[in-house]
mmCIF file of C-alpha atoms in Angstrom:
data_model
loop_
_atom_site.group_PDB
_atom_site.id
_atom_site.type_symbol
_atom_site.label_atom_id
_atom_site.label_comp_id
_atom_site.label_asym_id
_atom_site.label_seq_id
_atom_site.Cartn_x
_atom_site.Cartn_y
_atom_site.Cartn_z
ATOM 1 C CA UNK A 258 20.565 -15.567 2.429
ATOM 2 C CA UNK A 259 21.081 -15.714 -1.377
ATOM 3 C CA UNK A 260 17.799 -14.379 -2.181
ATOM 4 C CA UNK A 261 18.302 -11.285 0.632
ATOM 5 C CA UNK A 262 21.277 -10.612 -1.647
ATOM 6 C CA UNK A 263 20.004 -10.130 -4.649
ATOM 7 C CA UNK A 264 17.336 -7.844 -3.029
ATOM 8 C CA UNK A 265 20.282 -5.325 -2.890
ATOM 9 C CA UNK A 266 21.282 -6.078 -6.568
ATOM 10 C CA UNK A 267 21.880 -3.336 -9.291
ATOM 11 C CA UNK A 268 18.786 -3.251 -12.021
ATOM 12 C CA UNK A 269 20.094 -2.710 -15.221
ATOM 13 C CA UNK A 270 18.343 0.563 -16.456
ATOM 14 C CA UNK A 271 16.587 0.364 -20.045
ATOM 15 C CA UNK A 272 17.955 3.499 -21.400
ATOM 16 C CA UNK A 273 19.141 4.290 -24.891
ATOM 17 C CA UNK A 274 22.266 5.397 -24.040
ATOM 18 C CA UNK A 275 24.963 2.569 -23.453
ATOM 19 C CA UNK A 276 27.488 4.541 -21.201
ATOM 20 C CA UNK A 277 24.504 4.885 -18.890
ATOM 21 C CA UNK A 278 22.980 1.263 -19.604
ATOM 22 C CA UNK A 279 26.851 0.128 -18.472
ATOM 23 C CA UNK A 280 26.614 2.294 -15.385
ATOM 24 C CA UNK A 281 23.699 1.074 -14.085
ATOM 25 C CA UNK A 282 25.172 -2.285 -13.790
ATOM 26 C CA UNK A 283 27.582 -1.049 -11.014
ATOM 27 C CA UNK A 284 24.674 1.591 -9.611
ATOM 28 C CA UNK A 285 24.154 -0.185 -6.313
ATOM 29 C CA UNK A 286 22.917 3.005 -4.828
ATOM 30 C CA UNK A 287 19.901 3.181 -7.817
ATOM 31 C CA UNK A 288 21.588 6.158 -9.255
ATOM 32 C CA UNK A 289 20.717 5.683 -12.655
ATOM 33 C CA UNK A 290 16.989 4.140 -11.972
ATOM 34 C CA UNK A 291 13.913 5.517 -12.735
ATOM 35 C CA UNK A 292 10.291 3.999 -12.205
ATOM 36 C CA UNK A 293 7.495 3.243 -14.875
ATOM 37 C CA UNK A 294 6.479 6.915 -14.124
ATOM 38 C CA UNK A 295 9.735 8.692 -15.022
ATOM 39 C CA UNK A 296 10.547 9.014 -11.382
ATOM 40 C CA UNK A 297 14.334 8.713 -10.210
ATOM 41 C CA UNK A 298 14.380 5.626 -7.688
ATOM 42 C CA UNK A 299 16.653 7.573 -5.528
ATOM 43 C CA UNK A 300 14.236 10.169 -5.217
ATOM 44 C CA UNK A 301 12.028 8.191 -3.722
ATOM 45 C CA UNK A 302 15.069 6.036 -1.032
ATOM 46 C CA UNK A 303 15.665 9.975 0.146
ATOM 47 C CA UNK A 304 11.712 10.559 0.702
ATOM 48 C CA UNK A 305 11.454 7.411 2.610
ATOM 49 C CA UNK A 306 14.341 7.383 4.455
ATOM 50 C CA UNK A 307 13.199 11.162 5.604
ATOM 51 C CA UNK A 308 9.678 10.216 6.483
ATOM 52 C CA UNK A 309 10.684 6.744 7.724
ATOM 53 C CA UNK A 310 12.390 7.706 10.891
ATOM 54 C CA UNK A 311 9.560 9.471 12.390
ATOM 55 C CA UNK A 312 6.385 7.110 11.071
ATOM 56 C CA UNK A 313 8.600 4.449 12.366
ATOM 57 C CA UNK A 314 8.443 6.140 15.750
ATOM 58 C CA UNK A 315 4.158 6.778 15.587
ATOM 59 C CA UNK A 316 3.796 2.893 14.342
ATOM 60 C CA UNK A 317 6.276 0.968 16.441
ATOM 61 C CA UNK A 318 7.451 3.220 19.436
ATOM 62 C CA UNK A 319 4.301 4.886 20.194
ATOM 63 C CA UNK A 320 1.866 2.187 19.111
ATOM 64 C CA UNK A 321 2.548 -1.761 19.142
ATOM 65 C CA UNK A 322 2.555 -2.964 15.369
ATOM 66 C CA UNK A 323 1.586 -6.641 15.315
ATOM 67 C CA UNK A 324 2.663 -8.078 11.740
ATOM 68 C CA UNK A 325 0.798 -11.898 11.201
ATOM 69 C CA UNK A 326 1.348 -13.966 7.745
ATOM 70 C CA UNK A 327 4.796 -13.053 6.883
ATOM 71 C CA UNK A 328 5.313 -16.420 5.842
ATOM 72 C CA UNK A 329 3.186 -15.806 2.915
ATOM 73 C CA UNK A 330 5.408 -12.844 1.712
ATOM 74 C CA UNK A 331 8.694 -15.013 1.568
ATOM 75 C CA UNK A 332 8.514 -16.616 -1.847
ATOM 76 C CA UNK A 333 6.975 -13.626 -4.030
ATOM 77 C CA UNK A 334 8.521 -12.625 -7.198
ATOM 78 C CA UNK A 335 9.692 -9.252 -6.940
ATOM 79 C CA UNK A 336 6.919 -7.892 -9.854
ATOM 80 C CA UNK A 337 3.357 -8.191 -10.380
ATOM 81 C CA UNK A 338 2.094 -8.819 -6.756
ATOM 82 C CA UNK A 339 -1.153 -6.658 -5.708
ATOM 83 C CA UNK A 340 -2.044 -6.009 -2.496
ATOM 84 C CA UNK A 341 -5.179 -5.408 -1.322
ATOM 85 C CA UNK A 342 -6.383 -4.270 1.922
ATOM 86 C CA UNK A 343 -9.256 -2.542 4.062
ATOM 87 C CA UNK A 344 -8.659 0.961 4.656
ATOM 88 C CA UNK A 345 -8.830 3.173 7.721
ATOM 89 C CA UNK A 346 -6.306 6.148 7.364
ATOM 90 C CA UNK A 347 -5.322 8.277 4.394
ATOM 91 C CA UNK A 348 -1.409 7.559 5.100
ATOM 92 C CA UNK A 349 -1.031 5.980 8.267
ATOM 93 C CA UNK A 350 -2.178 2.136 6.539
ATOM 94 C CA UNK A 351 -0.018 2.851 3.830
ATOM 95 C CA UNK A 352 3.302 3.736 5.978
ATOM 96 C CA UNK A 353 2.577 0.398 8.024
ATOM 97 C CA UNK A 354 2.942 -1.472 4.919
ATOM 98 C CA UNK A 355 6.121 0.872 3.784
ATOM 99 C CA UNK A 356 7.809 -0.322 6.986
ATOM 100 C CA UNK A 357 7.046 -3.865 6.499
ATOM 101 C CA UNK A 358 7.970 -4.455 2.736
ATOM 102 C CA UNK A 359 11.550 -2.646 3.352
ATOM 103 C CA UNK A 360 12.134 -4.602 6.745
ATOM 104 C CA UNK A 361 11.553 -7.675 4.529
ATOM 105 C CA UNK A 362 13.587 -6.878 1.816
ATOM 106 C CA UNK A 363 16.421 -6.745 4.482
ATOM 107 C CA UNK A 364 15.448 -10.650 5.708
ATOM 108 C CA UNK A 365 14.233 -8.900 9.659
ATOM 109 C CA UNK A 366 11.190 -10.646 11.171
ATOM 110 C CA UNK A 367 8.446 -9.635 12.198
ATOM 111 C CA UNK A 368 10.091 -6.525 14.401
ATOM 112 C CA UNK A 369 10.680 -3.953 12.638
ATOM 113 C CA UNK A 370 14.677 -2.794 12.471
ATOM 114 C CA UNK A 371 14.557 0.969 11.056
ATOM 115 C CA UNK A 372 17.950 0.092 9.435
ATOM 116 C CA UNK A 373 16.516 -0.737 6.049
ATOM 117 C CA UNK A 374 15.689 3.222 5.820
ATOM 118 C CA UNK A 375 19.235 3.260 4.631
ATOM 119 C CA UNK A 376 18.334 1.218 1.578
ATOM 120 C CA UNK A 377 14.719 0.741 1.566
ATOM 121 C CA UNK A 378 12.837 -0.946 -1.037
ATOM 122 C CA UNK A 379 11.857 1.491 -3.749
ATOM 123 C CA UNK A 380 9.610 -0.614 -6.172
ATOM 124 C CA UNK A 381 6.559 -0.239 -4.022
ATOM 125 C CA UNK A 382 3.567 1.948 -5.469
ATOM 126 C CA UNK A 383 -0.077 2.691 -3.945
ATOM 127 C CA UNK A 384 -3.178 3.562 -5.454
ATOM 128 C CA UNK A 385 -4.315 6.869 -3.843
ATOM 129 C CA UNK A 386 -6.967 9.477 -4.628
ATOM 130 C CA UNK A 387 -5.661 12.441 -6.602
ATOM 131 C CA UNK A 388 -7.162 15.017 -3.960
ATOM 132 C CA UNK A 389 -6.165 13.398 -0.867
ATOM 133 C CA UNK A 390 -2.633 13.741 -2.424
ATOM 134 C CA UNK A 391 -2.755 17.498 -3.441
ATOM 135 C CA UNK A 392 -3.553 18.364 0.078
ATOM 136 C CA UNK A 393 -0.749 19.962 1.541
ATOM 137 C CA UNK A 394 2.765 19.896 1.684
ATOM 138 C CA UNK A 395 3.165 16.469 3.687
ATOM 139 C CA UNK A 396 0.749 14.580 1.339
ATOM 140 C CA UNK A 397 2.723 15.861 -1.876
ATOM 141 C CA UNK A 398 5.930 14.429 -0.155
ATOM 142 C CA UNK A 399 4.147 11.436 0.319
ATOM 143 C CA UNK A 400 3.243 10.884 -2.992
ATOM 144 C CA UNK A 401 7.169 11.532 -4.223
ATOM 145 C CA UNK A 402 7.554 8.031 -2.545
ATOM 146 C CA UNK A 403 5.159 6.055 -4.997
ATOM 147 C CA UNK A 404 1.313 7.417 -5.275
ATOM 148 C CA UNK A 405 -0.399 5.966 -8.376
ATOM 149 C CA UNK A 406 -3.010 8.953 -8.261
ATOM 150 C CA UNK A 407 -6.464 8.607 -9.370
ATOM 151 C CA UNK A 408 -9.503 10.685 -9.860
ATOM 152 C CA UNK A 409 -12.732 8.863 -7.960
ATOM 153 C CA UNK A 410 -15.652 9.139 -9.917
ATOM 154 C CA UNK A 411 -18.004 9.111 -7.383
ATOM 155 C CA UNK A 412 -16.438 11.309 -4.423
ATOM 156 C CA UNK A 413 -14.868 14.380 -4.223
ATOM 157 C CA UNK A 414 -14.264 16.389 -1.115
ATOM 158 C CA UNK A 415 -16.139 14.641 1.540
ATOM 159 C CA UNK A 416 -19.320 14.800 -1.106
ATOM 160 C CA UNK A 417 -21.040 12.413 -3.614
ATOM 161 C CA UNK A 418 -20.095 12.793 -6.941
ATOM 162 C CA UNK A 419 -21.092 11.240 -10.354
ATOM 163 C CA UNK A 420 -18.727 12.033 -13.272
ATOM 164 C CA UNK A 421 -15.978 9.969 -15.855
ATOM 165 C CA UNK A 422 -14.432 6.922 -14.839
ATOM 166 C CA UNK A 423 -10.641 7.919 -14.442
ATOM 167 C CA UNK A 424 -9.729 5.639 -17.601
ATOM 168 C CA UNK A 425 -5.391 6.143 -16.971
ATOM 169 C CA UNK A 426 -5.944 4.545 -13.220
ATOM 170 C CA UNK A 427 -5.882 0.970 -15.163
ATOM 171 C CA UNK A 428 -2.771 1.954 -17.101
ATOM 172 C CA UNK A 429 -0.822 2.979 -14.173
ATOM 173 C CA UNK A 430 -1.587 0.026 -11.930
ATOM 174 C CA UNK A 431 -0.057 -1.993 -14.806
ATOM 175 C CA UNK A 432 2.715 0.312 -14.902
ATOM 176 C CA UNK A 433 3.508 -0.233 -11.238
ATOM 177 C CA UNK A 434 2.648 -4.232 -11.246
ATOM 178 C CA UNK A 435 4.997 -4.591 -14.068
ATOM 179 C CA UNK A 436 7.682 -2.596 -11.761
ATOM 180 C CA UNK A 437 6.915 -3.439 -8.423
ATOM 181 C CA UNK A 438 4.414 -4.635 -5.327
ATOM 182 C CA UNK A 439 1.102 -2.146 -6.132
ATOM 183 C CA UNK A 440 -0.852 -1.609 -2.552
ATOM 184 C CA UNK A 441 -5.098 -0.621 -3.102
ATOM 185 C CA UNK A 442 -7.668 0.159 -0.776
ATOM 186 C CA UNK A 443 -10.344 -1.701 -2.910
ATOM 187 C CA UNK A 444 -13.136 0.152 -1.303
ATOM 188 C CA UNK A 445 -11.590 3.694 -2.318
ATOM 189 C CA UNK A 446 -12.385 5.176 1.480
ATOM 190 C CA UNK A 447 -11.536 4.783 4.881
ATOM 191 C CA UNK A 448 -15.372 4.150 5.775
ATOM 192 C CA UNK A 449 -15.851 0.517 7.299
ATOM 193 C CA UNK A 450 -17.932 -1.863 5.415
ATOM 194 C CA UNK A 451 -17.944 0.557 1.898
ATOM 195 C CA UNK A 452 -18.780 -1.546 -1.097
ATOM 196 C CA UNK A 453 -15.438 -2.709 -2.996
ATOM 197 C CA UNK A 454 -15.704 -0.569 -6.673
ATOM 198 C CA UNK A 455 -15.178 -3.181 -9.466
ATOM 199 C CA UNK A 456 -12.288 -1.408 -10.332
ATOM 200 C CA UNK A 457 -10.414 -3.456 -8.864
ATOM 201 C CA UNK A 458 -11.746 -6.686 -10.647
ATOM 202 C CA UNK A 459 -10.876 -4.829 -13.636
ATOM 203 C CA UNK A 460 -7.468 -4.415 -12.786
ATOM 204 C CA UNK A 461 -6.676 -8.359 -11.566
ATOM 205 C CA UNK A 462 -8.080 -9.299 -15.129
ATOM 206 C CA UNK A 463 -6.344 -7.547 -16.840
ATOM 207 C CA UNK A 464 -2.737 -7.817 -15.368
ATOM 208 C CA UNK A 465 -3.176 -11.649 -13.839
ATOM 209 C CA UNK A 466 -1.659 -10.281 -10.443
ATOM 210 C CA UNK A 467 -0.448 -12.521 -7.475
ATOM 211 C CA UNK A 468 -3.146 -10.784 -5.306
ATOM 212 C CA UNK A 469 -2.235 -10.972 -1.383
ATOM 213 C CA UNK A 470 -5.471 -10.339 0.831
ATOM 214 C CA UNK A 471 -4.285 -7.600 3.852
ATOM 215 C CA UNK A 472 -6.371 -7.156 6.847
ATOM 216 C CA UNK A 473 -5.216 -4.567 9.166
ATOM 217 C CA UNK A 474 -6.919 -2.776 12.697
ATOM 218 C CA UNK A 475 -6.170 -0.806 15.115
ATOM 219 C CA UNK A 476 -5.146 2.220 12.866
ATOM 220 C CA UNK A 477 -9.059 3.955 13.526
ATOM 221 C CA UNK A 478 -8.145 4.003 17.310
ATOM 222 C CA UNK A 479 -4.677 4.873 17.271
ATOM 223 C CA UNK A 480 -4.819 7.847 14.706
ATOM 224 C CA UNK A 481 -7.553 10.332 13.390
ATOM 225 C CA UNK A 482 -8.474 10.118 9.658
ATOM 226 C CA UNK A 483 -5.484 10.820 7.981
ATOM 227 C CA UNK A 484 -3.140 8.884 10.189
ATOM 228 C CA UNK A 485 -1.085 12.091 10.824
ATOM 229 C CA UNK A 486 -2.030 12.823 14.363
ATOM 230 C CA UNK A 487 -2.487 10.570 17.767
ATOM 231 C CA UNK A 488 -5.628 9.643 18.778
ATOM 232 C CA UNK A 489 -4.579 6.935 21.633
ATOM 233 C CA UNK A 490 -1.180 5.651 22.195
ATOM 234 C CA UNK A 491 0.160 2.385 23.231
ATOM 235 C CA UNK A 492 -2.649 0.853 20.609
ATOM 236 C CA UNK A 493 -2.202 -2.606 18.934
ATOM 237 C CA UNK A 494 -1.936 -2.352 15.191
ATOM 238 C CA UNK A 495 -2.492 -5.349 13.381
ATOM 239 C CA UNK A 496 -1.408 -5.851 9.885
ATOM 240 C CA UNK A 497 -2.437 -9.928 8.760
ATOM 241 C CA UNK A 498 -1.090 -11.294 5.288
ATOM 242 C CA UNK A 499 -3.569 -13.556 3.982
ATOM 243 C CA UNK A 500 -2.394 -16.384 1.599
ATOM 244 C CA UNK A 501 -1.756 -15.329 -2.164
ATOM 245 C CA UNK A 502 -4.579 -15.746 -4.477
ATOM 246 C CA UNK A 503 -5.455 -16.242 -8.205
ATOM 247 C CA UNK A 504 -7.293 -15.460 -10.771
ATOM 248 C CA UNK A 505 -8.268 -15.739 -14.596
ATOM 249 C CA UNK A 506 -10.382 -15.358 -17.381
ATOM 250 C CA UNK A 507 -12.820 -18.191 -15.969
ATOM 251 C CA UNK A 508 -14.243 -15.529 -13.168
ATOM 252 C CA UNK A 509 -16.275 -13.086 -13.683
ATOM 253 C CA UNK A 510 -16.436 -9.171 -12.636
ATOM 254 C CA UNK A 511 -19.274 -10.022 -10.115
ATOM 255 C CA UNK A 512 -17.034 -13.073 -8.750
ATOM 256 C CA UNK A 513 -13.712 -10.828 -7.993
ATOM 257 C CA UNK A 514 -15.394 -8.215 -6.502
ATOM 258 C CA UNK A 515 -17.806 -10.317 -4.092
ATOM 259 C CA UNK A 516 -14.627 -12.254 -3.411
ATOM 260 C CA UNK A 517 -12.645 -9.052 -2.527
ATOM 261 C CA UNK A 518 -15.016 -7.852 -0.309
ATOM 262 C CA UNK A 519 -14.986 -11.386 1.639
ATOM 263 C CA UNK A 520 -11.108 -12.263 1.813
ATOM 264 C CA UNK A 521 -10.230 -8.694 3.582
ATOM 265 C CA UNK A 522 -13.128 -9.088 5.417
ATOM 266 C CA UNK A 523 -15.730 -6.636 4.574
ATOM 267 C CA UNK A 524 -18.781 -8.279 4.068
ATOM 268 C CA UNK A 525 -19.691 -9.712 7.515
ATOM 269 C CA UNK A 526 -23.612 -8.451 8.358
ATOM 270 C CA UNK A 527 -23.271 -8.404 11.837
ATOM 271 C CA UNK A 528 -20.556 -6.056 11.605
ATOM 272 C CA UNK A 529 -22.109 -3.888 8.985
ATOM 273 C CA UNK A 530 -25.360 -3.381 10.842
ATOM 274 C CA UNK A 531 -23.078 -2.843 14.160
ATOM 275 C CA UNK A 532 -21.494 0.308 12.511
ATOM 276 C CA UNK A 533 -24.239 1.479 10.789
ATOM 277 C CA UNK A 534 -25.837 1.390 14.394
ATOM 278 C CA UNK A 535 -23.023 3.266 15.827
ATOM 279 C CA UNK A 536 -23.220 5.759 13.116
ATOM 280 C CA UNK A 537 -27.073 6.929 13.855
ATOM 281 C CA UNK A 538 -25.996 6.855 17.748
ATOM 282 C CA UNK A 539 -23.407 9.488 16.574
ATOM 283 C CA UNK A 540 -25.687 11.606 14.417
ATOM 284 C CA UNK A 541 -27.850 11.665 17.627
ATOM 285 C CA UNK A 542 -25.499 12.686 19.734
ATOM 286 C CA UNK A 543 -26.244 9.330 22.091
#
């Protein structure tokens, strides 16, 4: 109960100004906050209250959302924790896991109670492709509520690209692990079985993250590509918490990234072939 508290605890802000720095200890309502990225925290509680009452609807109402592993959530520090998970929507994934990390903070189970929209947990970021996010009014809103943006340097609109690394991604994943829980699709697209881009090895050694393997499905069948529109109701959607991992200096690139791939289960042969099967069906019209 004592640790649900705190959840709901002022954060002194680290501002120059000591009338403000004073206020902020009193801010329950995150007033006075801002994130890493200049952002004011309440901001973001008004975007996801606003968006949370009807993806809370499309995930949990119209869909069944099974949550597994919660157990392995409980004792996390509140900083430095990096999530990483297949992908299979641009937003729908990413609102599952919205939903879950604020029902936690409130101490609910594993059904979701939309009451922690009134005071949602705010320190959440996502990694998220620059263009995906540009796209439209309901993607920009989207992004108000925590998008770490980045600029893929080998896809651009639909197409293969080859061109810079994007070197501020790095930078702003540390930003967010040093404020928050940072969510990444380590495979940077919603594509099945898509190599995982070293990137993300990159980013474990240099921040030493509590990294928390995320398998989800159900999402493909339930939603088209972005997540914003039905494809079948009444489908199961599975989100599984894996047990935290760790690593350090000992492991190599090549090590992180092969071990990515395997703990959110992207790897498997069988399953690779099976889609790649399905895929020249498709092109064939079979």
């Amino acid at each position: 109960m004592l640790k649900i508290l705190k959840n709901f605890l002022p954060i002194p802000a680290k501002n120059a100004n000591p009338f403000i720095r004073t206020l902020s200890y009193f801010d329950v309502l995150g007033l006075f906050q801002k994130d890493p990225f200049g952002n004011w925290m309440v901001l973001k509680r008004i975007v996801i209250f606003i968006a949370g009452w009807p993806t809370y609807w499309r995930i949990a109402v119209a869909n069944k959302l099974k949550i597994e592993g919660l157990e392995n959530l409980k004792d996390l520090p509140n900083t430095n924790v990096f999530f990483i998970s297949n992908h299979q929507t641009y937003f729908a994934d990413v609102i599952s896991f919205y939903h879950i990390f604020c029902n936690l903070k409130w101490g609910f189970g594993k059904k979701l109670m939309p009451l922690y929209l009134f005071s949602p947990r705010a320190s959440i970021y996502y990694v998220a492709a620059k263009e995906t996010m540009k796209a439209g009014l309901i993607p920009k809103l989207f992004s108000l509520a925590g998008a770490i943006l980045v600029e893929r340097s080998w896809r651009a609109e639909g197409v293969n690209v080859k061109r810079e690394v994007d070197s501020s991604a790095g930078d702003n994943v540390s930003k967010g692990l040093g404020s928050g829980w940072v969510i990444s699709f380590p495979q940077g697209t919603t594509s099945p079985y898509a190599p995982v881009r070293k990137g993300t090895a990159h980013i474990i050694l240099a921040n030493r993250p509590i990294v928390v393997p995320v398998v989800i499905n159900g999402f493909r069948r339930a939603f088209n590509k972005t997540g914003l529109k039905y494809k079948r109701r009444n489908t199961l959607l599975t989100v599984k918490f894996k047990k935290p991992i760790y690593f350090d200096e000992n492991h190599s690139l090549d090590y992180i990234t092969k071990t990515v791939e395997e703990i959110i289960e992207q790897n498997m042969p069988e399953m690779i072939s099976e889609w790649n099967a399905l895929k020249e069906l498709a092109k064939k019209g079979e």
